[in-house]
Structure formats: structure tokens, C-alpha cells
Amino acid sequence: MDPASRLRLPPLRLFAVFESVVRHGSLRAAAAEMNVSQPAISQAVKALEDHVGARLLDRATRPASLTAEGQVVHRAVADGLGHIARALEQVRAMQRLNSGNVTIACSAGTATYWLMPCLAGFYAAHEDISVNVMTTAQGAPALEPGIDLALRYGLGQWSDGRVTRLFGESVVPVCHPDLAARMLHQGLRLDQVPHLHVIAGDDSWLGWEGYCRAIGMPAPKSAGRSFTNYVLASQAAMAGQGVMLGWESNVHELVAQGRLVTLPFPRIQPEEAFYLVSPPGPQMRPSVQILSDWLCSQAAILTV
């Protein structure tokens, strides 16, 4: 843009006010968003109209609607602010690329029971790298912009990045020690105690119906209690509320601490496994590579 064109532009804040009024359809809502008085919003819109030399809002309608001239200006303002927002996001992404921050995404259960214990040792060895953890309820987190790594459970057949197998899994029923003792003392069968279910977002996670089918046992008759993630189900199990399927990577520490015990039922090893997924590209940033190598080394010592 040449200097003469810039001189013909009104103050840029007027465009921001105008966009807010159109987006909210209300001077009052725009005033609240911009933390100014309603008369100040009205004056800003009037100043923009005076500069343009045309009415931009038809105030005879409720709420005020855009005039034909207002539609032209609004399209330009919306496009311009969109370009600015995208430019700012690119700048932030460039800053992240040049920093020691690494963002990793995984399920809440994996973050709580496997990743966070791993990061304790990682920070001791790499104090200059900060790891941001983003969690999902279940499933395979997407490699969205700003996410450097993802921990996923499945068959590893993803095409959106480089896939590295970390470790397999094994599943066995677990519960609070007191509940296990009561089941033994009273001769309770597995189908006679409450079952704790995790509502999965896909079919890759083994549930009670699949487990019972795999070991040749009738499926639970009662609905049991359901939870949206593994952490909540684990808390319920540790509170003695029922029996849940214990995934080795998540419950091995809880069992070692005596907070949960495994029940004498077959241990199932699903075909799925945990994988580390990184965005495609010729080379990872040094901090991302360091964290990736660390997680692979920790997975190598996990026995299932």
C-alpha cells in the first residue's frame, strides 16, 4: 500500500468497532466486548460512516442491518481481520518452532498414568525444555497445528505422520483390595459385582463385552457405572465402587502401590498398541527429537 492510500484510511479501531457491531448485531453487545460505553460505539460507527461518505447501517431496522455500502465495507473488514489473525497465528507458530517448548497430545488416562511419570525424569535431564500436554477423553489425538507429537492407541495405520510403536498392552480385571477380599469371602462371581465402564470414542478400546467374549464368559447383566475417561473410572475403582478393566500401562503403578489388585482372570493382549506419531517432514526440531527419543526409551523398559 502506498503512503497516499494509508492517509485516506480512517483510524483502524473504527473498523474493529464496526466488525464487532455487525458480528453481535447490537451496539450494546459490541460496547461490552470492547469495554467502552454504548455512545462511544455509536460515535465510532458514525465517524466511519462520515469518512466513507455513506451510511453503513440501516438504523430503521431492529436490529440494525447492513446497507449495500455497509456490506462492501464489512466484507473488506472481515477479510482484513482474517488475514491479520492468520498472520498472528503464523508468527506464534514460528515462535514455537524456535523455542524449547514441545506440545504432545494423548488421552487423559495415558497422560495421568504413563506420560506424567515419564516427564518427571525427562525434566531432570532436560531442564531447558518445557512440555505442554493436551489431553483428550479417548482415542487418537489429531496432529493439529501447534501439536508436535501425539500418543495414540490403535493398529498404527495412520497416514498423517511418522508412526513409531511404543509398547503393547495387556488387560485384566482390577479392583480395590477390600472388594477383592469380599468377592473371595462371599464367593461372588465377576458378574455379581458392579462393572466400571469407560465410554470410548472408537471401537479400538476393549470393553467389558469384548473382554467377556474373549475369555468365554457371559457379558455383565447389569449396566454398571460408566465414565467418560479412564482417570475417572480408576478413581471409582480405587474407591471400591466396582471392578474395571485394568490396562497395564495405566494401572501397573497403582497395583504396585497396593491401591488396586488384579483379579484371578485371564489377561488379554489386544492386537492394538500404543504409538508415538510425529508430523511428517524431513527433520524434527531438536527439542521434539529429544522428547521423542526419551519416550521411546521409557517405552522400551515397560514390560507387559
PDB file of C-alpha atoms in Angstrom:
ATOM      1  CA  MET A   1       0.000   0.000   0.000  1.00  0.00           C
ATOM      2  CA  ASP A   2       1.391   3.433  -0.962  1.00  0.00           C
ATOM      3  CA  PRO A   3       1.597   6.280   1.607  1.00  0.00           C
ATOM      4  CA  ALA A   4      -1.242   8.195  -0.057  1.00  0.00           C
ATOM      5  CA  SER A   5      -3.593   5.229   0.369  1.00  0.00           C
ATOM      6  CA  ARG A   6      -2.720   4.932   4.054  1.00  0.00           C
ATOM      7  CA  LEU A   7      -3.541   8.620   4.551  1.00  0.00           C
ATOM      8  CA  ARG A   8      -7.053   8.061   3.210  1.00  0.00           C
ATOM      9  CA  LEU A   9      -7.792   5.302   5.762  1.00  0.00           C
ATOM     10  CA  PRO A  10      -9.705   6.155   8.955  1.00  0.00           C
ATOM     11  CA  PRO A  11      -8.301   5.057  12.347  1.00  0.00           C
ATOM     12  CA  LEU A  12      -8.143   1.236  12.310  1.00  0.00           C
ATOM     13  CA  ARG A  13     -10.023   0.999  15.617  1.00  0.00           C
ATOM     14  CA  LEU A  14     -13.150   2.175  13.748  1.00  0.00           C
ATOM     15  CA  PHE A  15     -13.030  -0.961  11.614  1.00  0.00           C
ATOM     16  CA  ALA A  16     -12.749  -3.145  14.741  1.00  0.00           C
ATOM     17  CA  VAL A  17     -15.791  -1.402  16.261  1.00  0.00           C
ATOM     18  CA  PHE A  18     -17.779  -1.789  13.047  1.00  0.00           C
ATOM     19  CA  GLU A  19     -16.930  -5.509  12.798  1.00  0.00           C
ATOM     20  CA  SER A  20     -17.969  -6.068  16.425  1.00  0.00           C
ATOM     21  CA  VAL A  21     -21.318  -4.309  15.905  1.00  0.00           C
ATOM     22  CA  VAL A  22     -22.084  -6.377  12.806  1.00  0.00           C
ATOM     23  CA  ARG A  23     -20.981  -9.640  14.436  1.00  0.00           C
ATOM     24  CA  HIS A  24     -23.091  -9.090  17.550  1.00  0.00           C
ATOM     25  CA  GLY A  25     -25.957  -7.284  15.831  1.00  0.00           C
ATOM     26  CA  SER A  26     -26.051  -4.924  18.792  1.00  0.00           C
ATOM     27  CA  LEU A  27     -24.336  -1.694  19.874  1.00  0.00           C
ATOM     28  CA  ARG A  28     -24.713  -2.774  23.492  1.00  0.00           C
ATOM     29  CA  ALA A  29     -23.020  -6.149  22.963  1.00  0.00           C
ATOM     30  CA  ALA A  30     -20.210  -4.515  20.994  1.00  0.00           C
ATOM     31  CA  ALA A  31     -19.712  -1.990  23.795  1.00  0.00           C
ATOM     32  CA  ALA A  32     -19.491  -4.797  26.351  1.00  0.00           C
ATOM     33  CA  GLU A  33     -16.957  -6.703  24.243  1.00  0.00           C
ATOM     34  CA  MET A  34     -14.750  -3.652  23.721  1.00  0.00           C
ATOM     35  CA  ASN A  35     -15.235  -2.386  27.292  1.00  0.00           C
ATOM     36  CA  VAL A  36     -16.455   1.065  26.281  1.00  0.00           C
ATOM     37  CA  SER A  37     -19.777   2.907  26.553  1.00  0.00           C
ATOM     38  CA  GLN A  38     -22.574   2.400  24.049  1.00  0.00           C
ATOM     39  CA  PRO A  39     -22.442   6.079  22.958  1.00  0.00           C
ATOM     40  CA  ALA A  40     -18.728   5.609  22.202  1.00  0.00           C
ATOM     41  CA  ILE A  41     -19.589   2.685  19.899  1.00  0.00           C
ATOM     42  CA  SER A  42     -22.276   4.734  18.176  1.00  0.00           C
ATOM     43  CA  GLN A  43     -19.869   7.646  17.685  1.00  0.00           C
ATOM     44  CA  ALA A  44     -17.203   5.322  16.229  1.00  0.00           C
ATOM     45  CA  VAL A  45     -19.650   3.893  13.687  1.00  0.00           C
ATOM     46  CA  LYS A  46     -20.787   7.427  12.785  1.00  0.00           C
ATOM     47  CA  ALA A  47     -17.140   8.508  12.367  1.00  0.00           C
ATOM     48  CA  LEU A  48     -16.502   5.592   9.997  1.00  0.00           C
ATOM     49  CA  GLU A  49     -19.632   6.468   8.002  1.00  0.00           C
ATOM     50  CA  ASP A  50     -18.517  10.112   7.768  1.00  0.00           C
ATOM     51  CA  HIS A  51     -15.109   9.020   6.495  1.00  0.00           C
ATOM     52  CA  VAL A  52     -16.625   6.634   3.915  1.00  0.00           C
ATOM     53  CA  GLY A  53     -19.299   9.157   2.950  1.00  0.00           C
ATOM     54  CA  ALA A  54     -22.167   6.653   3.139  1.00  0.00           C
ATOM     55  CA  ARG A  55     -24.492   5.047   5.623  1.00  0.00           C
ATOM     56  CA  LEU A  56     -23.201   1.588   6.584  1.00  0.00           C
ATOM     57  CA  LEU A  57     -26.027   0.566   8.925  1.00  0.00           C
ATOM     58  CA  ASP A  58     -29.756   0.854   8.345  1.00  0.00           C
ATOM     59  CA  ARG A  59     -30.928   2.005  11.766  1.00  0.00           C
ATOM     60  CA  ALA A  60     -34.586   1.786  10.765  1.00  0.00           C
ATOM     61  CA  THR A  61     -34.468  -1.985  11.279  1.00  0.00           C
ATOM     62  CA  ARG A  62     -34.183  -3.800  14.613  1.00  0.00           C
ATOM     63  CA  PRO A  63     -31.507  -4.935  14.873  1.00  0.00           C
ATOM     64  CA  ALA A  64     -29.757  -2.549  12.532  1.00  0.00           C
ATOM     65  CA  SER A  65     -28.878  -4.185   9.226  1.00  0.00           C
ATOM     66  CA  LEU A  66     -26.131  -3.535   6.728  1.00  0.00           C
ATOM     67  CA  THR A  67     -26.783  -1.241   3.817  1.00  0.00           C
ATOM     68  CA  ALA A  68     -25.388  -2.151   0.411  1.00  0.00           C
ATOM     69  CA  GLU A  69     -22.376   0.066   1.135  1.00  0.00           C
ATOM     70  CA  GLY A  70     -22.060  -1.499   4.571  1.00  0.00           C
ATOM     71  CA  GLN A  71     -21.914  -4.969   3.041  1.00  0.00           C
ATOM     72  CA  VAL A  72     -18.994  -3.919   0.841  1.00  0.00           C
ATOM     73  CA  VAL A  73     -17.082  -2.435   3.769  1.00  0.00           C
ATOM     74  CA  HIS A  74     -17.872  -5.398   6.044  1.00  0.00           C
ATOM     75  CA  ARG A  75     -16.553  -7.926   3.523  1.00  0.00           C
ATOM     76  CA  ALA A  76     -13.307  -5.991   3.293  1.00  0.00           C
ATOM     77  CA  VAL A  77     -13.036  -5.625   7.075  1.00  0.00           C
ATOM     78  CA  ALA A  78     -13.778  -9.315   7.688  1.00  0.00           C
ATOM     79  CA  ASP A  79     -11.197 -10.368   5.104  1.00  0.00           C
ATOM     80  CA  GLY A  80      -8.611  -7.982   6.514  1.00  0.00           C
ATOM     81  CA  LEU A  81      -9.080  -9.085  10.119  1.00  0.00           C
ATOM     82  CA  GLY A  82      -8.977 -12.699   8.971  1.00  0.00           C
ATOM     83  CA  HIS A  83      -5.633 -12.098   7.247  1.00  0.00           C
ATOM     84  CA  ILE A  84      -4.316 -10.426  10.388  1.00  0.00           C
ATOM     85  CA  ALA A  85      -5.471 -13.329  12.602  1.00  0.00           C
ATOM     86  CA  ARG A  86      -3.800 -15.862  10.309  1.00  0.00           C
ATOM     87  CA  ALA A  87      -0.604 -13.816  10.230  1.00  0.00           C
ATOM     88  CA  LEU A  88      -0.518 -13.657  14.026  1.00  0.00           C
ATOM     89  CA  GLU A  89      -1.016 -17.422  14.256  1.00  0.00           C
ATOM     90  CA  GLN A  90       1.866 -17.940  11.823  1.00  0.00           C
ATOM     91  CA  VAL A  91       4.060 -15.701  13.965  1.00  0.00           C
ATOM     92  CA  ARG A  92       3.107 -17.647  17.095  1.00  0.00           C
ATOM     93  CA  ALA A  93       3.847 -20.915  15.292  1.00  0.00           C
ATOM     94  CA  MET A  94       7.243 -19.554  14.245  1.00  0.00           C
ATOM     95  CA  GLN A  95       7.943 -18.615  17.848  1.00  0.00           C
ATOM     96  CA  ARG A  96       7.016 -22.116  18.973  1.00  0.00           C
ATOM     97  CA  LEU A  97       9.295 -23.612  16.339  1.00  0.00           C
ATOM     98  CA  ASN A  98      12.182 -21.516  17.594  1.00  0.00           C
ATOM     99  CA  SER A  99      11.552 -22.256  21.260  1.00  0.00           C
ATOM    100  CA  GLY A 100      12.265 -25.197  23.514  1.00  0.00           C
ATOM    101  CA  ASN A 101       8.551 -25.855  24.024  1.00  0.00           C
ATOM    102  CA  VAL A 102       7.088 -29.165  22.866  1.00  0.00           C
ATOM    103  CA  THR A 103       3.366 -29.922  22.757  1.00  0.00           C
ATOM    104  CA  ILE A 104       2.189 -33.523  22.993  1.00  0.00           C
ATOM    105  CA  ALA A 105      -1.399 -34.791  22.852  1.00  0.00           C
ATOM    106  CA  CYS A 106      -2.788 -38.005  24.340  1.00  0.00           C
ATOM    107  CA  SER A 107      -5.747 -39.396  26.259  1.00  0.00           C
ATOM    108  CA  ALA A 108      -6.352 -38.287  29.838  1.00  0.00           C
ATOM    109  CA  GLY A 109      -5.583 -41.759  31.193  1.00  0.00           C
ATOM    110  CA  THR A 110      -2.304 -42.082  29.281  1.00  0.00           C
ATOM    111  CA  ALA A 111      -1.267 -38.596  30.379  1.00  0.00           C
ATOM    112  CA  THR A 112      -2.031 -39.261  34.049  1.00  0.00           C
ATOM    113  CA  TYR A 113      -0.643 -42.765  34.492  1.00  0.00           C
ATOM    114  CA  TRP A 114       2.132 -43.069  31.907  1.00  0.00           C
ATOM    115  CA  LEU A 115       3.254 -39.773  30.395  1.00  0.00           C
ATOM    116  CA  MET A 116       3.460 -37.633  33.541  1.00  0.00           C
ATOM    117  CA  PRO A 117       5.676 -40.133  35.425  1.00  0.00           C
ATOM    118  CA  CYS A 118       7.931 -40.242  32.339  1.00  0.00           C
ATOM    119  CA  LEU A 119       8.166 -36.467  32.245  1.00  0.00           C
ATOM    120  CA  ALA A 120       9.420 -36.314  35.834  1.00  0.00           C
ATOM    121  CA  GLY A 121      12.645 -37.981  34.730  1.00  0.00           C
ATOM    122  CA  PHE A 122      12.705 -36.050  31.463  1.00  0.00           C
ATOM    123  CA  TYR A 123      12.679 -32.684  33.227  1.00  0.00           C
ATOM    124  CA  ALA A 124      15.512 -33.783  35.495  1.00  0.00           C
ATOM    125  CA  ALA A 125      17.645 -34.463  32.420  1.00  0.00           C
ATOM    126  CA  HIS A 126      16.391 -31.594  30.216  1.00  0.00           C
ATOM    127  CA  GLU A 127      15.577 -28.568  32.326  1.00  0.00           C
ATOM    128  CA  ASP A 128      15.615 -26.262  29.290  1.00  0.00           C
ATOM    129  CA  ILE A 129      12.685 -27.992  27.536  1.00  0.00           C
ATOM    130  CA  SER A 130       9.074 -27.367  28.537  1.00  0.00           C
ATOM    131  CA  VAL A 131       6.432 -29.939  27.603  1.00  0.00           C
ATOM    132  CA  ASN A 132       2.831 -28.853  27.113  1.00  0.00           C
ATOM    133  CA  VAL A 133       0.359 -31.740  27.486  1.00  0.00           C
ATOM    134  CA  MET A 134      -3.022 -31.633  25.729  1.00  0.00           C
ATOM    135  CA  THR A 135      -5.491 -34.358  26.692  1.00  0.00           C
ATOM    136  CA  THR A 136      -8.500 -35.923  25.021  1.00  0.00           C
ATOM    137  CA  ALA A 137     -11.087 -38.200  26.616  1.00  0.00           C
ATOM    138  CA  GLN A 138     -10.171 -41.202  24.474  1.00  0.00           C
ATOM    139  CA  GLY A 139      -8.984 -42.187  21.040  1.00  0.00           C
ATOM    140  CA  ALA A 140      -6.265 -40.927  18.730  1.00  0.00           C
ATOM    141  CA  PRO A 141      -5.493 -37.202  19.123  1.00  0.00           C
ATOM    142  CA  ALA A 142      -5.192 -35.308  15.853  1.00  0.00           C
ATOM    143  CA  LEU A 143      -1.930 -33.730  14.737  1.00  0.00           C
ATOM    144  CA  GLU A 144      -3.331 -30.221  14.564  1.00  0.00           C
ATOM    145  CA  PRO A 145      -1.204 -27.078  14.093  1.00  0.00           C
ATOM    146  CA  GLY A 146       0.792 -26.488  17.252  1.00  0.00           C
ATOM    147  CA  ILE A 147       0.912 -30.177  18.255  1.00  0.00           C
ATOM    148  CA  ASP A 148       4.371 -31.696  17.869  1.00  0.00           C
ATOM    149  CA  LEU A 149       3.690 -35.277  18.988  1.00  0.00           C
ATOM    150  CA  ALA A 150       0.681 -37.494  19.672  1.00  0.00           C
ATOM    151  CA  LEU A 151       0.380 -40.675  21.725  1.00  0.00           C
ATOM    152  CA  ARG A 152      -2.210 -42.917  20.119  1.00  0.00           C
ATOM    153  CA  TYR A 153      -3.698 -46.329  20.775  1.00  0.00           C
ATOM    154  CA  GLY A 154      -4.662 -48.434  17.789  1.00  0.00           C
ATOM    155  CA  LEU A 155      -3.250 -50.524  14.978  1.00  0.00           C
ATOM    156  CA  GLY A 156      -0.768 -47.873  13.883  1.00  0.00           C
ATOM    157  CA  GLN A 157      -2.322 -47.499  10.459  1.00  0.00           C
ATOM    158  CA  TRP A 158      -2.298 -43.696  10.299  1.00  0.00           C
ATOM    159  CA  SER A 159      -1.032 -41.722   7.321  1.00  0.00           C
ATOM    160  CA  ASP A 160      -0.883 -38.214   8.771  1.00  0.00           C
ATOM    161  CA  GLY A 161       2.606 -38.524  10.273  1.00  0.00           C
ATOM    162  CA  ARG A 162       5.543 -40.731  11.178  1.00  0.00           C
ATOM    163  CA  VAL A 163       4.403 -43.627  13.353  1.00  0.00           C
ATOM    164  CA  THR A 164       6.642 -45.344  15.932  1.00  0.00           C
ATOM    165  CA  ARG A 165       5.416 -48.274  18.007  1.00  0.00           C
ATOM    166  CA  LEU A 166       5.993 -47.743  21.739  1.00  0.00           C
ATOM    167  CA  PHE A 167       4.543 -50.731  23.585  1.00  0.00           C
ATOM    168  CA  GLY A 168       1.784 -53.303  23.547  1.00  0.00           C
ATOM    169  CA  GLU A 169      -0.918 -53.711  26.150  1.00  0.00           C
ATOM    170  CA  SER A 170      -2.463 -56.329  28.378  1.00  0.00           C
ATOM    171  CA  VAL A 171      -5.840 -56.101  30.069  1.00  0.00           C
ATOM    172  CA  VAL A 172      -7.065 -57.827  33.241  1.00  0.00           C
ATOM    173  CA  PRO A 173      -9.865 -57.027  35.739  1.00  0.00           C
ATOM    174  CA  VAL A 174      -8.732 -54.983  38.752  1.00  0.00           C
ATOM    175  CA  CYS A 175     -10.443 -53.587  41.838  1.00  0.00           C
ATOM    176  CA  HIS A 176      -9.849 -52.282  45.353  1.00  0.00           C
ATOM    177  CA  PRO A 177      -8.229 -54.857  47.698  1.00  0.00           C
ATOM    178  CA  ASP A 178     -11.264 -54.778  50.025  1.00  0.00           C
ATOM    179  CA  LEU A 179     -13.647 -55.589  47.186  1.00  0.00           C
ATOM    180  CA  ALA A 180     -11.396 -58.425  46.039  1.00  0.00           C
ATOM    181  CA  ALA A 181     -11.362 -59.837  49.587  1.00  0.00           C
ATOM    182  CA  ARG A 182     -15.175 -59.588  49.807  1.00  0.00           C
ATOM    183  CA  MET A 183     -15.569 -61.375  46.482  1.00  0.00           C
ATOM    184  CA  LEU A 184     -13.340 -64.196  47.753  1.00  0.00           C
ATOM    185  CA  HIS A 185     -15.022 -64.399  51.167  1.00  0.00           C
ATOM    186  CA  GLN A 186     -18.595 -64.343  49.834  1.00  0.00           C
ATOM    187  CA  GLY A 187     -17.858 -66.390  46.732  1.00  0.00           C
ATOM    188  CA  LEU A 188     -19.044 -63.621  44.424  1.00  0.00           C
ATOM    189  CA  ARG A 189     -18.677 -64.158  40.701  1.00  0.00           C
ATOM    190  CA  LEU A 190     -17.403 -61.447  38.405  1.00  0.00           C
ATOM    191  CA  ASP A 191     -20.909 -60.830  37.086  1.00  0.00           C
ATOM    192  CA  GLN A 192     -22.224 -60.269  40.623  1.00  0.00           C
ATOM    193  CA  VAL A 193     -20.265 -57.069  41.329  1.00  0.00           C
ATOM    194  CA  PRO A 194     -20.634 -53.624  39.691  1.00  0.00           C
ATOM    195  CA  HIS A 195     -18.666 -53.152  36.497  1.00  0.00           C
ATOM    196  CA  LEU A 196     -16.971 -49.848  35.743  1.00  0.00           C
ATOM    197  CA  HIS A 197     -17.105 -48.880  32.076  1.00  0.00           C
ATOM    198  CA  VAL A 198     -15.100 -46.310  30.110  1.00  0.00           C
ATOM    199  CA  ILE A 199     -17.057 -44.754  27.260  1.00  0.00           C
ATOM    200  CA  ALA A 200     -14.622 -44.884  24.330  1.00  0.00           C
ATOM    201  CA  GLY A 201     -14.828 -42.705  21.257  1.00  0.00           C
ATOM    202  CA  ASP A 202     -13.973 -45.605  18.936  1.00  0.00           C
ATOM    203  CA  ASP A 203     -14.005 -49.394  18.788  1.00  0.00           C
ATOM    204  CA  SER A 204     -10.287 -49.907  19.450  1.00  0.00           C
ATOM    205  CA  TRP A 205     -10.624 -49.918  23.248  1.00  0.00           C
ATOM    206  CA  LEU A 206     -11.512 -53.272  24.729  1.00  0.00           C
ATOM    207  CA  GLY A 207     -14.658 -53.051  26.853  1.00  0.00           C
ATOM    208  CA  TRP A 208     -16.333 -55.474  29.220  1.00  0.00           C
ATOM    209  CA  GLU A 209     -18.427 -57.073  26.490  1.00  0.00           C
ATOM    210  CA  GLY A 210     -15.353 -57.756  24.353  1.00  0.00           C
ATOM    211  CA  TYR A 211     -13.321 -58.995  27.314  1.00  0.00           C
ATOM    212  CA  CYS A 212     -16.016 -61.415  28.444  1.00  0.00           C
ATOM    213  CA  ARG A 213     -16.439 -62.690  24.912  1.00  0.00           C
ATOM    214  CA  ALA A 214     -12.675 -63.235  24.603  1.00  0.00           C
ATOM    215  CA  ILE A 215     -12.487 -65.380  27.751  1.00  0.00           C
ATOM    216  CA  GLY A 216     -15.737 -67.234  27.064  1.00  0.00           C
ATOM    217  CA  MET A 217     -17.709 -65.719  29.932  1.00  0.00           C
ATOM    218  CA  PRO A 218     -21.237 -64.248  29.754  1.00  0.00           C
ATOM    219  CA  ALA A 219     -21.332 -60.485  29.415  1.00  0.00           C
ATOM    220  CA  PRO A 220     -22.276 -58.461  32.509  1.00  0.00           C
ATOM    221  CA  LYS A 221     -26.020 -58.391  33.092  1.00  0.00           C
ATOM    222  CA  SER A 222     -26.133 -55.034  34.890  1.00  0.00           C
ATOM    223  CA  ALA A 223     -25.409 -51.691  33.256  1.00  0.00           C
ATOM    224  CA  GLY A 224     -22.785 -50.926  35.878  1.00  0.00           C
ATOM    225  CA  ARG A 225     -21.318 -47.428  36.060  1.00  0.00           C
ATOM    226  CA  SER A 226     -19.932 -45.513  33.100  1.00  0.00           C
ATOM    227  CA  PHE A 227     -17.286 -42.795  32.887  1.00  0.00           C
ATOM    228  CA  THR A 228     -16.061 -40.526  30.104  1.00  0.00           C
ATOM    229  CA  ASN A 229     -12.374 -41.231  30.692  1.00  0.00           C
ATOM    230  CA  TYR A 230     -10.037 -43.733  32.302  1.00  0.00           C
ATOM    231  CA  VAL A 231      -8.951 -41.450  35.140  1.00  0.00           C
ATOM    232  CA  LEU A 232     -12.497 -41.176  36.499  1.00  0.00           C
ATOM    233  CA  ALA A 233     -13.011 -44.935  36.219  1.00  0.00           C
ATOM    234  CA  SER A 234      -9.727 -45.531  38.056  1.00  0.00           C
ATOM    235  CA  GLN A 235     -10.773 -43.206  40.867  1.00  0.00           C
ATOM    236  CA  ALA A 236     -14.052 -45.099  41.203  1.00  0.00           C
ATOM    237  CA  ALA A 237     -12.187 -48.432  41.294  1.00  0.00           C
ATOM    238  CA  MET A 238      -9.801 -47.152  43.982  1.00  0.00           C
ATOM    239  CA  ALA A 239     -12.865 -46.024  45.965  1.00  0.00           C
ATOM    240  CA  GLY A 240     -14.190 -49.604  45.920  1.00  0.00           C
ATOM    241  CA  GLN A 241     -17.147 -48.839  43.646  1.00  0.00           C
ATOM    242  CA  GLY A 242     -16.646 -51.809  41.340  1.00  0.00           C
ATOM    243  CA  VAL A 243     -14.369 -53.795  39.029  1.00  0.00           C
ATOM    244  CA  MET A 244     -12.770 -52.246  35.977  1.00  0.00           C
ATOM    245  CA  LEU A 245     -10.586 -53.484  33.143  1.00  0.00           C
ATOM    246  CA  GLY A 246      -7.011 -52.615  34.069  1.00  0.00           C
ATOM    247  CA  TRP A 247      -4.743 -51.583  31.207  1.00  0.00           C
ATOM    248  CA  GLU A 248      -1.191 -52.450  32.196  1.00  0.00           C
ATOM    249  CA  SER A 249       0.337 -49.120  31.141  1.00  0.00           C
ATOM    250  CA  ASN A 250      -2.185 -47.267  33.287  1.00  0.00           C
ATOM    251  CA  VAL A 251      -2.593 -49.429  36.388  1.00  0.00           C
ATOM    252  CA  HIS A 252       0.806 -51.051  36.912  1.00  0.00           C
ATOM    253  CA  GLU A 253       1.876 -48.364  39.413  1.00  0.00           C
ATOM    254  CA  LEU A 254      -1.489 -48.461  41.188  1.00  0.00           C
ATOM    255  CA  VAL A 255      -1.157 -52.219  41.567  1.00  0.00           C
ATOM    256  CA  ALA A 256       2.466 -51.898  42.739  1.00  0.00           C
ATOM    257  CA  GLN A 257       1.301 -49.389  45.357  1.00  0.00           C
ATOM    258  CA  GLY A 258      -1.455 -51.733  46.552  1.00  0.00           C
ATOM    259  CA  ARG A 259      -4.219 -49.309  45.642  1.00  0.00           C
ATOM    260  CA  LEU A 260      -5.629 -51.839  43.184  1.00  0.00           C
ATOM    261  CA  VAL A 261      -5.247 -55.604  42.855  1.00  0.00           C
ATOM    262  CA  THR A 262      -5.586 -57.845  39.833  1.00  0.00           C
ATOM    263  CA  LEU A 263      -8.298 -60.488  39.939  1.00  0.00           C
ATOM    264  CA  PRO A 264      -7.613 -64.124  39.008  1.00  0.00           C
ATOM    265  CA  PHE A 265      -8.977 -63.941  35.472  1.00  0.00           C
ATOM    266  CA  PRO A 266      -7.247 -64.327  32.103  1.00  0.00           C
ATOM    267  CA  ARG A 267      -5.043 -61.462  30.911  1.00  0.00           C
ATOM    268  CA  ILE A 268      -5.903 -60.378  27.366  1.00  0.00           C
ATOM    269  CA  GLN A 269      -3.327 -58.892  25.000  1.00  0.00           C
ATOM    270  CA  PRO A 270      -5.158 -56.801  22.370  1.00  0.00           C
ATOM    271  CA  GLU A 271      -3.858 -56.519  18.839  1.00  0.00           C
ATOM    272  CA  GLU A 272      -3.709 -52.742  19.239  1.00  0.00           C
ATOM    273  CA  ALA A 273      -0.732 -50.975  20.809  1.00  0.00           C
ATOM    274  CA  PHE A 274       0.461 -47.516  21.783  1.00  0.00           C
ATOM    275  CA  TYR A 275       2.261 -45.468  19.139  1.00  0.00           C
ATOM    276  CA  LEU A 276       4.081 -42.155  19.002  1.00  0.00           C
ATOM    277  CA  VAL A 277       3.082 -40.052  15.991  1.00  0.00           C
ATOM    278  CA  SER A 278       5.025 -37.021  14.799  1.00  0.00           C
ATOM    279  CA  PRO A 279       4.206 -34.681  11.903  1.00  0.00           C
ATOM    280  CA  PRO A 280       5.674 -35.679   8.535  1.00  0.00           C
ATOM    281  CA  GLY A 281       8.789 -33.868   7.479  1.00  0.00           C
ATOM    282  CA  PRO A 282      12.487 -34.353   6.860  1.00  0.00           C
ATOM    283  CA  GLN A 283      13.592 -33.426  10.370  1.00  0.00           C
ATOM    284  CA  MET A 284      12.116 -32.703  13.784  1.00  0.00           C
ATOM    285  CA  ARG A 285      13.103 -29.735  15.896  1.00  0.00           C
ATOM    286  CA  PRO A 286      15.864 -30.678  18.357  1.00  0.00           C
ATOM    287  CA  SER A 287      13.586 -30.384  21.409  1.00  0.00           C
ATOM    288  CA  VAL A 288      10.907 -32.545  19.751  1.00  0.00           C
ATOM    289  CA  GLN A 289      13.512 -35.143  18.775  1.00  0.00           C
ATOM    290  CA  ILE A 290      14.872 -35.233  22.327  1.00  0.00           C
ATOM    291  CA  LEU A 291      11.415 -35.820  23.822  1.00  0.00           C
ATOM    292  CA  SER A 292      10.596 -38.425  21.165  1.00  0.00           C
ATOM    293  CA  ASP A 293      13.798 -40.342  21.914  1.00  0.00           C
ATOM    294  CA  TRP A 294      13.114 -40.152  25.659  1.00  0.00           C
ATOM    295  CA  LEU A 295       9.589 -41.538  25.339  1.00  0.00           C
ATOM    296  CA  CYS A 296      10.840 -44.376  23.128  1.00  0.00           C
ATOM    297  CA  SER A 297      13.487 -45.237  25.717  1.00  0.00           C
ATOM    298  CA  GLN A 298      10.905 -45.259  28.514  1.00  0.00           C
ATOM    299  CA  ALA A 299       8.577 -47.445  26.459  1.00  0.00           C
ATOM    300  CA  ALA A 300      11.388 -49.939  25.897  1.00  0.00           C
ATOM    301  CA  ILE A 301      11.598 -50.675  29.633  1.00  0.00           C
ATOM    302  CA  LEU A 302       7.839 -51.096  30.061  1.00  0.00           C
ATOM    303  CA  THR A 303       7.015 -54.810  30.243  1.00  0.00           C
ATOM    304  CA  VAL A 304       3.520 -56.033  29.633  1.00  0.00           C
TER     305      VAL A 304
END
